[in-house]
Amino acid sequence: MRKSSIESSFFLTFPSHYAKEYLAGGLHVYLQYHGVTWDCRFGDTRGDKKLSIGWKKFAQDNDLKMGDICLFELLSNQKRTMEVYIIRLNDDN
């Protein structure tokens, strides 16, 4: 994670071509992690899609830190829903 994703401004940028191809049809996207779902919303900035509203809660609820990696799997059975996998920077497992 970058500083802008987990501190102060709390946003996560998706490239516009990805969002247009896979997340079209609305402003909402749903993130799932360990059976819990967060409702987030996109904003447009210079062609990119920034996940802002709801992202802060997701980041804080899951204690995301600088250097953590989030992998997003778009679920084919649910529109604009992504399963999130978190790889912690200091994960000893």
Tab-separated table of N, CA and C in Angstrom:
chain	number	residue	atom	x	y	z
A	1	MET	N	0.827	-1.173	0.000
A	1	MET	CA	0.000	0.000	0.000
A	1	MET	C	0.876	1.243	0.000
A	2	ARG	N	0.403	2.237	-0.692
A	2	ARG	CA	1.067	3.543	-0.680
A	2	ARG	C	0.503	4.382	0.458
A	3	LYS	N	1.222	5.413	0.806
A	3	LYS	CA	0.792	6.300	1.888
A	3	LYS	C	-0.585	6.898	1.610
A	4	SER	N	-0.847	7.292	0.360
A	4	SER	CA	-2.137	7.910	0.025
A	4	SER	C	-3.297	6.929	0.161
A	5	SER	N	-3.002	5.627	0.161
A	5	SER	CA	-4.060	4.622	0.275
A	5	SER	C	-4.446	4.330	1.717
A	6	ILE	N	-3.552	4.623	2.656
A	6	ILE	CA	-3.812	4.218	4.044
A	6	ILE	C	-3.683	5.342	5.064
A	7	GLU	N	-3.345	6.548	4.609
A	7	GLU	CA	-3.238	7.689	5.517
A	7	GLU	C	-3.851	8.924	4.869
A	8	SER	N	-4.251	9.821	5.633
A	8	SER	CA	-4.807	11.131	5.265
A	8	SER	C	-5.839	11.096	4.145
A	9	SER	N	-5.452	10.992	2.891
A	9	SER	CA	-6.421	11.111	1.798
A	9	SER	C	-7.212	9.829	1.559
A	10	PHE	N	-6.692	8.687	1.905
A	10	PHE	CA	-7.379	7.401	1.788
A	10	PHE	C	-8.067	7.211	0.435
A	11	PHE	N	-7.293	6.954	-0.600
A	11	PHE	CA	-7.874	6.580	-1.889
A	11	PHE	C	-6.999	5.526	-2.542
A	12	LEU	N	-7.599	4.759	-3.414
A	12	LEU	CA	-6.893	3.715	-4.149
A	12	LEU	C	-7.263	3.870	-5.611
A	13	THR	N	-6.262	3.969	-6.475
A	13	THR	CA	-6.493	4.220	-7.891
A	13	THR	C	-6.508	2.930	-8.693
A	14	PHE	N	-7.538	2.787	-9.511
A	14	PHE	CA	-7.619	1.726	-10.504
A	14	PHE	C	-7.430	2.376	-11.867
A	15	PRO	N	-6.613	1.812	-12.736
A	15	PRO	CA	-6.467	2.383	-14.082
A	15	PRO	C	-7.811	2.442	-14.794
A	16	SER	N	-8.019	3.494	-15.551
A	16	SER	CA	-9.312	3.710	-16.205
A	16	SER	C	-9.681	2.558	-17.131
A	17	HIS	N	-8.698	1.986	-17.855
A	17	HIS	CA	-9.024	0.895	-18.778
A	17	HIS	C	-9.534	-0.337	-18.031
A	18	TYR	N	-9.007	-0.606	-16.845
A	18	TYR	CA	-9.485	-1.731	-16.042
A	18	TYR	C	-10.900	-1.464	-15.535
A	19	ALA	N	-11.107	-0.292	-14.963
A	19	ALA	CA	-12.415	0.051	-14.419
A	19	ALA	C	-13.481	0.066	-15.514
A	20	LYS	N	-13.131	0.580	-16.669
A	20	LYS	CA	-14.082	0.637	-17.784
A	20	LYS	C	-14.464	-0.767	-18.254
A	21	GLU	N	-13.486	-1.642	-18.309
A	21	GLU	CA	-13.713	-3.012	-18.796
A	21	GLU	C	-14.459	-3.887	-17.791
A	22	TYR	N	-14.070	-3.804	-16.520
A	22	TYR	CA	-14.557	-4.768	-15.541
A	22	TYR	C	-15.490	-4.207	-14.473
A	23	LEU	N	-15.498	-2.895	-14.302
A	23	LEU	CA	-16.291	-2.318	-13.218
A	23	LEU	C	-17.291	-1.284	-13.722
A	24	ALA	N	-17.662	-1.379	-14.986
A	24	ALA	CA	-18.591	-0.415	-15.582
A	24	ALA	C	-20.003	-0.626	-15.043
A	25	GLY	N	-20.800	0.405	-15.200
A	25	GLY	CA	-22.210	0.276	-14.861
A	25	GLY	C	-22.615	0.859	-13.525
A	26	GLY	N	-21.750	1.579	-12.890
A	26	GLY	CA	-22.129	2.190	-11.629
A	26	GLY	C	-20.931	2.718	-10.872
A	27	LEU	N	-21.216	3.463	-9.845
A	27	LEU	CA	-20.153	4.041	-9.037
A	27	LEU	C	-19.740	3.139	-7.879
A	28	HIS	N	-20.604	2.196	-7.530
A	28	HIS	CA	-20.335	1.344	-6.374
A	28	HIS	C	-19.495	0.138	-6.758
A	29	VAL	N	-18.631	-0.260	-5.845
A	29	VAL	CA	-17.905	-1.520	-5.933
A	29	VAL	C	-17.920	-2.108	-4.525
A	30	TYR	N	-17.992	-3.409	-4.455
A	30	TYR	CA	-18.081	-4.074	-3.164
A	30	TYR	C	-16.820	-4.892	-2.939
A	31	LEU	N	-16.195	-4.681	-1.792
A	31	LEU	CA	-14.986	-5.394	-1.426
A	31	LEU	C	-15.327	-6.414	-0.352
A	32	GLN	N	-14.876	-7.635	-0.544
A	32	GLN	CA	-15.115	-8.697	0.436
A	32	GLN	C	-13.783	-9.180	0.985
A	33	TYR	N	-13.748	-9.356	2.303
A	33	TYR	CA	-12.565	-9.887	2.956
A	33	TYR	C	-13.009	-10.661	4.182
A	34	HIS	N	-12.669	-11.927	4.243
A	34	HIS	CA	-13.031	-12.804	5.362
A	34	HIS	C	-14.523	-12.763	5.670
A	35	GLY	N	-15.345	-12.801	4.634
A	35	GLY	CA	-16.795	-12.882	4.811
A	35	GLY	C	-17.504	-11.574	5.098
A	36	VAL	N	-16.771	-10.484	5.164
A	36	VAL	CA	-17.358	-9.166	5.413
A	36	VAL	C	-17.299	-8.361	4.119
A	37	THR	N	-18.342	-7.571	3.859
A	37	THR	CA	-18.405	-6.769	2.634
A	37	THR	C	-18.437	-5.289	2.971
A	38	TRP	N	-17.652	-4.506	2.222
A	38	TRP	CA	-17.628	-3.054	2.343
A	38	TRP	C	-18.149	-2.454	1.046
A	39	ASP	N	-19.033	-1.490	1.159
A	39	ASP	CA	-19.578	-0.758	0.010
A	39	ASP	C	-18.696	0.462	-0.213
A	40	CYS	N	-18.064	0.519	-1.372
A	40	CYS	CA	-17.171	1.630	-1.697
A	40	CYS	C	-17.666	2.315	-2.966
A	41	ARG	N	-17.180	3.531	-3.186
A	41	ARG	CA	-17.556	4.273	-4.390
A	41	ARG	C	-16.348	4.844	-5.093
A	42	PHE	N	-16.494	4.910	-6.417
A	42	PHE	CA	-15.459	5.478	-7.269
A	42	PHE	C	-15.694	6.954	-7.510
A	43	GLY	N	-14.608	7.677	-7.688
A	43	GLY	CA	-14.629	9.033	-8.200
A	43	GLY	C	-13.687	9.071	-9.394
A	44	ASP	N	-13.938	9.945	-10.353
A	44	ASP	CA	-13.084	10.080	-11.532
A	44	ASP	C	-12.044	11.165	-11.301
A	45	THR	N	-10.803	10.862	-11.630
A	45	THR	CA	-9.736	11.846	-11.563
A	45	THR	C	-8.815	11.635	-12.750
A	46	ARG	N	-8.816	12.574	-13.670
A	46	ARG	CA	-7.945	12.513	-14.846
A	46	ARG	C	-8.022	11.175	-15.557
A	47	GLY	N	-9.207	10.631	-15.680
A	47	GLY	CA	-9.384	9.382	-16.404
A	47	GLY	C	-9.254	8.133	-15.564
A	48	ASP	N	-8.557	8.226	-14.434
A	48	ASP	CA	-8.441	7.068	-13.552
A	48	ASP	C	-9.637	7.026	-12.615
A	49	LYS	N	-9.904	5.851	-12.071
A	49	LYS	CA	-10.982	5.685	-11.104
A	49	LYS	C	-10.362	5.549	-9.723
A	50	LYS	N	-10.767	6.436	-8.827
A	50	LYS	CA	-10.239	6.402	-7.460
A	50	LYS	C	-11.313	5.878	-6.519
A	51	LEU	N	-10.965	4.832	-5.825
A	51	LEU	CA	-11.837	4.283	-4.813
A	51	LEU	C	-11.650	5.142	-3.578
A	52	SER	N	-12.704	5.820	-3.174
A	52	SER	CA	-12.556	6.753	-2.061
A	52	SER	C	-13.555	6.445	-0.956
A	53	ILE	N	-14.795	6.793	-1.158
A	53	ILE	CA	-15.791	6.600	-0.105
A	53	ILE	C	-15.909	5.111	0.198
A	54	GLY	N	-15.694	4.746	1.432
A	54	GLY	CA	-15.738	3.353	1.857
A	54	GLY	C	-14.362	2.714	1.939
A	55	TRP	N	-13.416	3.201	1.130
A	55	TRP	CA	-12.061	2.643	1.157
A	55	TRP	C	-11.379	2.893	2.503
A	56	LYS	N	-11.573	4.068	3.061
A	56	LYS	CA	-10.954	4.391	4.351
A	56	LYS	C	-11.399	3.395	5.413
A	57	LYS	N	-12.688	3.107	5.457
A	57	LYS	CA	-13.206	2.151	6.444
A	57	LYS	C	-12.603	0.776	6.214
A	58	PHE	N	-12.534	0.339	4.950
A	58	PHE	CA	-11.920	-0.950	4.640
A	58	PHE	C	-10.470	-0.980	5.121
A	59	ALA	N	-9.704	0.052	4.785
A	59	ALA	CA	-8.281	0.109	5.148
A	59	ALA	C	-8.101	0.100	6.667
A	60	GLN	N	-8.905	0.866	7.377
A	60	GLN	CA	-8.781	0.927	8.829
A	60	GLN	C	-9.284	-0.354	9.494
A	61	ASP	N	-10.417	-0.873	9.031
A	61	ASP	CA	-10.966	-2.100	9.619
A	61	ASP	C	-9.993	-3.271	9.489
A	62	ASN	N	-9.197	-3.254	8.411
A	62	ASN	CA	-8.280	-4.360	8.159
A	62	ASN	C	-6.833	-4.026	8.479
A	63	ASP	N	-6.643	-2.901	9.160
A	63	ASP	CA	-5.330	-2.492	9.666
A	63	ASP	C	-4.248	-2.534	8.583
A	64	LEU	N	-4.567	-1.980	7.405
A	64	LEU	CA	-3.590	-1.943	6.326
A	64	LEU	C	-2.441	-1.011	6.677
A	65	LYS	N	-1.243	-1.442	6.346
A	65	LYS	CA	-0.023	-0.684	6.635
A	65	LYS	C	0.761	-0.468	5.350
A	66	MET	N	1.677	0.504	5.392
A	66	MET	CA	2.576	0.736	4.265
A	66	MET	C	3.304	-0.564	3.946
A	67	GLY	N	3.340	-0.907	2.667
A	67	GLY	CA	4.034	-2.108	2.232
A	67	GLY	C	3.154	-3.335	2.124
A	68	ASP	N	1.968	-3.314	2.749
A	68	ASP	CA	1.027	-4.418	2.570
A	68	ASP	C	0.575	-4.445	1.112
A	69	ILE	N	0.214	-5.613	0.641
A	69	ILE	CA	-0.261	-5.770	-0.734
A	69	ILE	C	-1.690	-6.275	-0.702
A	70	CYS	N	-2.556	-5.639	-1.483
A	70	CYS	CA	-3.923	-6.108	-1.655
A	70	CYS	C	-4.079	-6.643	-3.072
A	71	LEU	N	-4.541	-7.873	-3.160
A	71	LEU	CA	-4.865	-8.475	-4.445
A	71	LEU	C	-6.378	-8.496	-4.567
A	72	PHE	N	-6.878	-8.069	-5.716
A	72	PHE	CA	-8.313	-7.974	-5.943
A	72	PHE	C	-8.727	-8.992	-6.987
A	73	GLU	N	-9.648	-9.875	-6.604
A	73	GLU	CA	-10.187	-10.859	-7.538
A	73	GLU	C	-11.631	-10.487	-7.845
A	74	LEU	N	-11.880	-10.140	-9.085
A	74	LEU	CA	-13.227	-9.799	-9.502
A	74	LEU	C	-14.055	-11.078	-9.541
A	75	LEU	N	-15.148	-11.103	-8.795
A	75	LEU	CA	-15.988	-12.297	-8.732
A	75	LEU	C	-16.945	-12.309	-9.911
A	76	SER	N	-16.937	-13.377	-10.662
A	76	SER	CA	-17.753	-13.451	-11.872
A	76	SER	C	-19.237	-13.599	-11.565
A	77	ASN	N	-19.562	-14.074	-10.380
A	77	ASN	CA	-20.967	-14.311	-10.061
A	77	ASN	C	-21.645	-13.111	-9.397
A	78	GLN	N	-20.904	-12.040	-9.146
A	78	GLN	CA	-21.491	-10.869	-8.494
A	78	GLN	C	-20.950	-9.610	-9.158
A	79	LYS	N	-21.836	-8.773	-9.631
A	79	LYS	CA	-21.429	-7.577	-10.354
A	79	LYS	C	-20.674	-6.599	-9.459
A	80	ARG	N	-19.522	-6.152	-9.960
A	80	ARG	CA	-18.684	-5.161	-9.294
A	80	ARG	C	-18.338	-5.542	-7.849
A	81	THR	N	-18.100	-6.840	-7.633
A	81	THR	CA	-17.692	-7.315	-6.319
A	81	THR	C	-16.323	-7.966	-6.448
A	82	MET	N	-15.425	-7.599	-5.531
A	82	MET	CA	-14.081	-8.153	-5.554
A	82	MET	C	-13.730	-8.766	-4.213
A	83	GLU	N	-13.189	-9.965	-4.269
A	83	GLU	CA	-12.615	-10.596	-3.085
A	83	GLU	C	-11.218	-10.004	-2.924
A	84	VAL	N	-10.892	-9.598	-1.717
A	84	VAL	CA	-9.591	-8.984	-1.459
A	84	VAL	C	-8.739	-9.955	-0.649
A	85	TYR	N	-7.498	-10.108	-1.098
A	85	TYR	CA	-6.511	-10.912	-0.387
A	85	TYR	C	-5.419	-9.952	0.082
A	86	ILE	N	-5.101	-10.011	1.355
A	86	ILE	CA	-4.108	-9.092	1.916
A	86	ILE	C	-2.845	-9.869	2.252
A	87	ILE	N	-1.735	-9.408	1.701
A	87	ILE	CA	-0.419	-9.968	2.014
A	87	ILE	C	0.289	-8.918	2.858
A	88	ARG	N	0.531	-9.245	4.092
A	88	ARG	CA	1.136	-8.294	5.028
A	88	ARG	C	2.646	-8.210	4.823
A	89	LEU	N	3.165	-7.015	4.924
A	89	LEU	CA	4.602	-6.804	4.775
A	89	LEU	C	5.378	-7.606	5.798
A	90	ASN	N	4.904	-7.619	7.024
A	90	ASN	CA	5.599	-8.312	8.110
A	90	ASN	C	4.871	-9.550	8.558
A	91	ASP	N	4.333	-10.305	7.600
A	91	ASP	CA	3.612	-11.538	7.915
A	91	ASP	C	4.633	-12.664	8.102
A	92	ASP	N	4.685	-13.208	9.298
A	92	ASP	CA	5.652	-14.256	9.614
A	92	ASP	C	5.188	-15.644	9.187
A	93	ASN	N	3.969	-15.749	8.655
A	93	ASN	CA	3.444	-17.058	8.233
A	93	ASN	C	3.936	-17.452	6.877
